[in-house]
């Protein structure tokens, strides 16, 4: 202890020492109380303690009320081991000793209020006694000032008083400096928030502004600052990380990429975003680091080396939606965050979330505006280039807009339509027919669809045209009808094609009946003659058949005329003029060349040159010859006769289609003749003629017991059933519906019968011919499965897609016409609503095209599934959250999953497509609203995704068919439920490629539950 060099009596020395201590304290008080920085002040306090009271060692302990911890701030004369061990002992065993008065410990070993670990630390440091005084300020314990002695001793009252005075002075100085530091920090934090707010308001590019805010926070508010944002698919992405050291920034980015956060972690960014609650760790304990890096020891070492002290994580929440999170970490600075700091961070987060939300809203608005403009451009392009006529009429039947196609139909330039009435453009007669439909639409507000009309136009006044016309109401934003949209399709060619198709159908029916007749008997001469009953007068006015005899001369089998009065002339033709092989035209030419001949019109010159004499000419004139066809009868490479079809009616002139029919008829007749000959030969040489190994058609020989005795290679190829698996088995076991096949040979039918047959677990469409002989029956068949499937697919595709494209195009067209009107100024809400109609219907068109593309990729086998471990909950949550943006208010979406849901082995994009299809289906087939629930459940080694609705339901009989391509439960749209019928087919195909399956559970009423099942991942979730 320092003293003045003053001579005093021994009895007065204690008083002098006390006076000296008071003087020192008085001199130091102004210095301590005038200091506003805590750290330098603590060293001054320790120096004053050494001068005030002699001891072997000194220490000033600080107490953290928030954490309840004690640590040595400054010391003198204490070994490092003691500092470490004593701090650990106090942390592990709170003393609970009051510090109202100085604590005198004359024998440390006997101080039972000290823990055993603490006494051991004192013993190892050599401490025998000590004096402890509390640092109290404003009712708070700031710490203690401790004097350590290596000898046992007693403490005088003056020493205790001096220590108390020093402690009071130090406590006042420290408390004042703490208060100042706190106020300074608050002011600095407020300035930081103000500057950050300026940054946030400076730009709508929130990525840049948030990065600037993070940089602004370091090192003023934190040593580390990172910002993570929620992506559209629900995943997290690191936007930025800031630190004063660029090397540490690179390290942080590398760690984030190498060790991504667990989305289900109970703390950190995922937890803050999931719960939308801020998180504060005033002190980051080592146990938290160990838990965070439990599976990665190398990460734990890195985190420890970074010296993380305290952290805060606050969510960015706007409009009840978590957009991301900001994390502040204290490390090098040693700052301990408290509730005040958390309030500052939350204030900043609120401002940042508002800025981000505003930026996102702006982007969405810009994107919607751009999409609307693009959609409008598409509509304009479609309107202008559409091959069908389109028009918009106002409520007084005046043209507002027409496209070029309709203008051409009306024979008037498009610009000359505008403002003119129906009557002025189309004329009185046609307008009187059309106007009632316009009135009906305006009065009822409902469309009038597919009205067939016929008439003549100014463009083609001499030609009758056919149209199919639909009328649609066009509404404004208030749902008031403001006009009529007209869609006019010129179907003249289609009607002509329909008439041609009817004629073709009639020809096909005749061919079918002819084939049946030709196959029904083995007397081919009689059969060929009997064909006249089918052909006359449906196809021809008269009919003749000539065949070559053994001498190579024509023999006329029959001549039949529709007019009974002409029968005499027909008989004379048959008796006198059967035809000559050398004649230049007619049967002679057809048989000689082997090619069919069409005489579309028969002139007098041609008729004269083709007759043998005047009598022959007279006979043909009486029979009548305006148009004719002659086809050869050729089979097995041999032409043995001809068939003539003659029209005596000038209004029925044969064309190429009729000639093609005649060729088919001729081929059928020739085959029938040839089959009859072959049949007769087959009866004599059944086994030798039928054991054919190299024909393209499948050949099966069945004995009288119904057992298969022959199964040729073509039969193996067609059915996929090897010969050794078929031969020796009853035919009824191999062929489904064997009775119908067996009947072919029993009926002696020579023509082929086409039917569906189940063979080897497969349904095949086969063209089958059967013939019986004394040892059994032989059957020949050809596979027509693919041809039938292709034709059915084409028909279904055209029908379905045509229907689905019409509705959105009509809605887009109507909305676009309204927007294009220049005579009405639409309020902004109405314009926005019409643009939304265009955007949503354009999206609907895009989904239809997307479905078609998915089917194309599936059928081309070019679609491969990339299986990986997926978070099932996140997949489903993303789909459900996306659906919430477009489902109608009458639909309530629910989502549930079990705790610790395992990961699923799937292709995430394709599984997301499956879930989207199922949720869309549930919403679409709930036209009256209701609840749609999506559940995840574990079923053994597989994970089930269930989508349950309260809609129309699926009849049990349809449970398998709904997964077929283009199949729809409501094809007639009785409940207004449309669709391509591709969604469930795509879902089934995608799941099968991922090793999964799908089914439906429904009684037919009260809703449905669609269940998709996939294998659980081998990796733990």
PDB file of N, CA and C in Angstrom, residues 373-412:
ATOM      1  N   UNK A 373     -50.607  -8.458 -71.975  1.00  0.00           N
ATOM      2  CA  UNK A 373     -50.289  -7.892 -73.275  1.00  0.00           C
ATOM      3  C   UNK A 373     -49.973  -8.993 -74.278  1.00  0.00           C
ATOM      4  N   UNK A 374     -49.176  -9.983 -73.811  1.00  0.00           N
ATOM      5  CA  UNK A 374     -48.852 -11.085 -74.707  1.00  0.00           C
ATOM      6  C   UNK A 374     -50.093 -11.877 -75.081  1.00  0.00           C
ATOM      7  N   UNK A 375     -50.975 -12.110 -74.067  1.00  0.00           N
ATOM      8  CA  UNK A 375     -52.207 -12.849 -74.339  1.00  0.00           C
ATOM      9  C   UNK A 375     -53.083 -12.091 -75.328  1.00  0.00           C
ATOM     10  N   UNK A 376     -53.150 -10.756 -75.132  1.00  0.00           N
ATOM     11  CA  UNK A 376     -53.942  -9.947 -76.036  1.00  0.00           C
ATOM     12  C   UNK A 376     -53.376  -9.996 -77.445  1.00  0.00           C
ATOM     13  N   UNK A 377     -52.030 -10.000 -77.527  1.00  0.00           N
ATOM     14  CA  UNK A 377     -51.397 -10.109 -78.837  1.00  0.00           C
ATOM     15  C   UNK A 377     -51.720 -11.452 -79.477  1.00  0.00           C
ATOM     16  N   UNK A 378     -51.708 -12.507 -78.633  1.00  0.00           N
ATOM     17  CA  UNK A 378     -52.057 -13.834 -79.142  1.00  0.00           C
ATOM     18  C   UNK A 378     -53.497 -13.851 -79.645  1.00  0.00           C
ATOM     19  N   UNK A 379     -54.381 -13.243 -78.843  1.00  0.00           N
ATOM     20  CA  UNK A 379     -55.789 -13.199 -79.245  1.00  0.00           C
ATOM     21  C   UNK A 379     -55.942 -12.441 -80.556  1.00  0.00           C
ATOM     22  N   UNK A 380     -55.244 -11.297 -80.667  1.00  0.00           N
ATOM     23  CA  UNK A 380     -55.313 -10.542 -81.916  1.00  0.00           C
ATOM     24  C   UNK A 380     -54.831 -11.375 -83.088  1.00  0.00           C
ATOM     25  N   UNK A 381     -53.712 -12.088 -82.854  1.00  0.00           N
ATOM     26  CA  UNK A 381     -53.159 -12.910 -83.927  1.00  0.00           C
ATOM     27  C   UNK A 381     -54.120 -14.038 -84.289  1.00  0.00           C
ATOM     28  N   UNK A 382     -54.679 -14.686 -83.247  1.00  0.00           N
ATOM     29  CA  UNK A 382     -55.632 -15.770 -83.492  1.00  0.00           C
ATOM     30  C   UNK A 382     -56.868 -15.235 -84.205  1.00  0.00           C
ATOM     31  N   UNK A 383     -57.359 -14.081 -83.735  1.00  0.00           N
ATOM     32  CA  UNK A 383     -58.551 -13.490 -84.327  1.00  0.00           C
ATOM     33  C   UNK A 383     -58.316 -13.182 -85.800  1.00  0.00           C
ATOM     34  N   UNK A 384     -57.123 -12.601 -86.076  1.00  0.00           N
ATOM     35  CA  UNK A 384     -56.850 -12.195 -87.449  1.00  0.00           C
ATOM     36  C   UNK A 384     -56.618 -13.402 -88.354  1.00  0.00           C
ATOM     37  N   UNK A 385     -55.908 -14.425 -87.823  1.00  0.00           N
ATOM     38  CA  UNK A 385     -55.501 -15.541 -88.665  1.00  0.00           C
ATOM     39  C   UNK A 385     -56.462 -16.729 -88.602  1.00  0.00           C
ATOM     40  N   UNK A 386     -57.488 -16.659 -87.765  1.00  0.00           N
ATOM     41  CA  UNK A 386     -58.374 -17.804 -87.601  1.00  0.00           C
ATOM     42  C   UNK A 386     -59.051 -18.140 -88.932  1.00  0.00           C
ATOM     43  N   UNK A 387     -59.088 -19.410 -89.287  1.00  0.00           N
ATOM     44  CA  UNK A 387     -59.725 -19.791 -90.555  1.00  0.00           C
ATOM     45  C   UNK A 387     -61.248 -19.753 -90.490  1.00  0.00           C
ATOM     46  N   UNK A 388     -61.787 -19.603 -89.280  1.00  0.00           N
ATOM     47  CA  UNK A 388     -63.240 -19.529 -89.127  1.00  0.00           C
ATOM     48  C   UNK A 388     -63.648 -18.070 -88.992  1.00  0.00           C
ATOM     49  N   UNK A 389     -64.900 -17.773 -89.312  1.00  0.00           N
ATOM     50  CA  UNK A 389     -65.384 -16.410 -89.215  1.00  0.00           C
ATOM     51  C   UNK A 389     -65.670 -16.018 -87.773  1.00  0.00           C
ATOM     52  N   UNK A 390     -65.186 -14.840 -87.363  1.00  0.00           N
ATOM     53  CA  UNK A 390     -65.387 -14.324 -86.013  1.00  0.00           C
ATOM     54  C   UNK A 390     -65.904 -12.905 -86.094  1.00  0.00           C
ATOM     55  N   UNK A 391     -66.875 -12.582 -85.221  1.00  0.00           N
ATOM     56  CA  UNK A 391     -67.417 -11.224 -85.205  1.00  0.00           C
ATOM     57  C   UNK A 391     -67.923 -10.901 -83.815  1.00  0.00           C
ATOM     58  N   UNK A 392     -67.959  -9.585 -83.537  1.00  0.00           N
ATOM     59  CA  UNK A 392     -68.560  -9.089 -82.300  1.00  0.00           C
ATOM     60  C   UNK A 392     -69.607  -8.055 -82.683  1.00  0.00           C
ATOM     61  N   UNK A 393     -70.845  -8.291 -82.231  1.00  0.00           N
ATOM     62  CA  UNK A 393     -71.964  -7.394 -82.540  1.00  0.00           C
ATOM     63  C   UNK A 393     -72.423  -6.721 -81.261  1.00  0.00           C
ATOM     64  N   UNK A 394     -72.827  -5.437 -81.376  1.00  0.00           N
ATOM     65  CA  UNK A 394     -73.359  -4.776 -80.191  1.00  0.00           C
ATOM     66  C   UNK A 394     -74.823  -5.156 -80.014  1.00  0.00           C
ATOM     67  N   UNK A 395     -75.454  -4.576 -79.007  1.00  0.00           N
ATOM     68  CA  UNK A 395     -76.831  -4.979 -78.669  1.00  0.00           C
ATOM     69  C   UNK A 395     -77.856  -4.521 -79.702  1.00  0.00           C
ATOM     70  N   UNK A 396     -77.453  -3.655 -80.602  1.00  0.00           N
ATOM     71  CA  UNK A 396     -78.395  -3.203 -81.642  1.00  0.00           C
ATOM     72  C   UNK A 396     -78.089  -3.866 -82.989  1.00  0.00           C
ATOM     73  N   UNK A 397     -77.350  -4.967 -82.930  1.00  0.00           N
ATOM     74  CA  UNK A 397     -77.065  -5.778 -84.122  1.00  0.00           C
ATOM     75  C   UNK A 397     -76.160  -5.063 -85.116  1.00  0.00           C
ATOM     76  N   UNK A 398     -75.257  -4.224 -84.619  1.00  0.00           N
ATOM     77  CA  UNK A 398     -74.291  -3.561 -85.491  1.00  0.00           C
ATOM     78  C   UNK A 398     -72.923  -4.194 -85.278  1.00  0.00           C
ATOM     79  N   UNK A 399     -72.170  -4.300 -86.363  1.00  0.00           N
ATOM     80  CA  UNK A 399     -70.839  -4.894 -86.287  1.00  0.00           C
ATOM     81  C   UNK A 399     -69.882  -3.980 -85.532  1.00  0.00           C
ATOM     82  N   UNK A 400     -69.176  -4.572 -84.567  1.00  0.00           N
ATOM     83  CA  UNK A 400     -68.104  -3.868 -83.852  1.00  0.00           C
ATOM     84  C   UNK A 400     -66.745  -4.305 -84.393  1.00  0.00           C
ATOM     85  N   UNK A 401     -66.636  -5.594 -84.680  1.00  0.00           N
ATOM     86  CA  UNK A 401     -65.385  -6.097 -85.246  1.00  0.00           C
ATOM     87  C   UNK A 401     -65.645  -7.413 -85.959  1.00  0.00           C
ATOM     88  N   UNK A 402     -64.938  -7.624 -87.069  1.00  0.00           N
ATOM     89  CA  UNK A 402     -64.986  -8.891 -87.789  1.00  0.00           C
ATOM     90  C   UNK A 402     -63.572  -9.240 -88.219  1.00  0.00           C
ATOM     91  N   UNK A 403     -63.336 -10.518 -88.420  1.00  0.00           N
ATOM     92  CA  UNK A 403     -62.016 -10.913 -88.925  1.00  0.00           C
ATOM     93  C   UNK A 403     -62.077 -11.110 -90.437  1.00  0.00           C
ATOM     94  N   UNK A 404     -60.903 -11.355 -91.015  1.00  0.00           N
ATOM     95  CA  UNK A 404     -60.813 -11.437 -92.466  1.00  0.00           C
ATOM     96  C   UNK A 404     -61.596 -12.632 -93.009  1.00  0.00           C
ATOM     97  N   UNK A 405     -61.612 -13.730 -92.253  1.00  0.00           N
ATOM     98  CA  UNK A 405     -62.317 -14.916 -92.726  1.00  0.00           C
ATOM     99  C   UNK A 405     -63.805 -14.628 -92.917  1.00  0.00           C
ATOM    100  N   UNK A 406     -64.420 -13.937 -91.943  1.00  0.00           N
ATOM    101  CA  UNK A 406     -65.840 -13.612 -92.064  1.00  0.00           C
ATOM    102  C   UNK A 406     -66.067 -12.556 -93.146  1.00  0.00           C
ATOM    103  N   UNK A 407     -65.121 -11.626 -93.238  1.00  0.00           N
ATOM    104  CA  UNK A 407     -65.253 -10.602 -94.274  1.00  0.00           C
ATOM    105  C   UNK A 407     -65.264 -11.241 -95.665  1.00  0.00           C
ATOM    106  N   UNK A 408     -64.418 -12.254 -95.880  1.00  0.00           N
ATOM    107  CA  UNK A 408     -64.415 -12.932 -97.184  1.00  0.00           C
ATOM    108  C   UNK A 408     -65.731 -13.659 -97.429  1.00  0.00           C
ATOM    109  N   UNK A 409     -66.258 -14.286 -96.356  1.00  0.00           N
ATOM    110  CA  UNK A 409     -67.541 -14.983 -96.515  1.00  0.00           C
ATOM    111  C   UNK A 409     -68.637 -14.001 -96.903  1.00  0.00           C
ATOM    112  N   UNK A 410     -68.635 -12.818 -96.265  1.00  0.00           N
ATOM    113  CA  UNK A 410     -69.675 -11.816 -96.533  1.00  0.00           C
ATOM    114  C   UNK A 410     -69.419 -11.050 -97.816  1.00  0.00           C
ATOM    115  N   UNK A 411     -68.211 -11.187 -98.408  1.00  0.00           N
ATOM    116  CA  UNK A 411     -67.905 -10.491 -99.645  1.00  0.00           C
ATOM    117  C   UNK A 411     -67.761  -8.996 -99.472  1.00  0.00           C
ATOM    118  N   UNK A 412     -67.293  -8.568 -98.272  1.00  0.00           N
ATOM    119  CA  UNK A 412     -67.172  -7.141 -97.986  1.00  0.00           C
ATOM    120  C   UNK A 412     -65.923  -6.936 -97.140  1.00  0.00           C
TER     121      UNK A 412
END
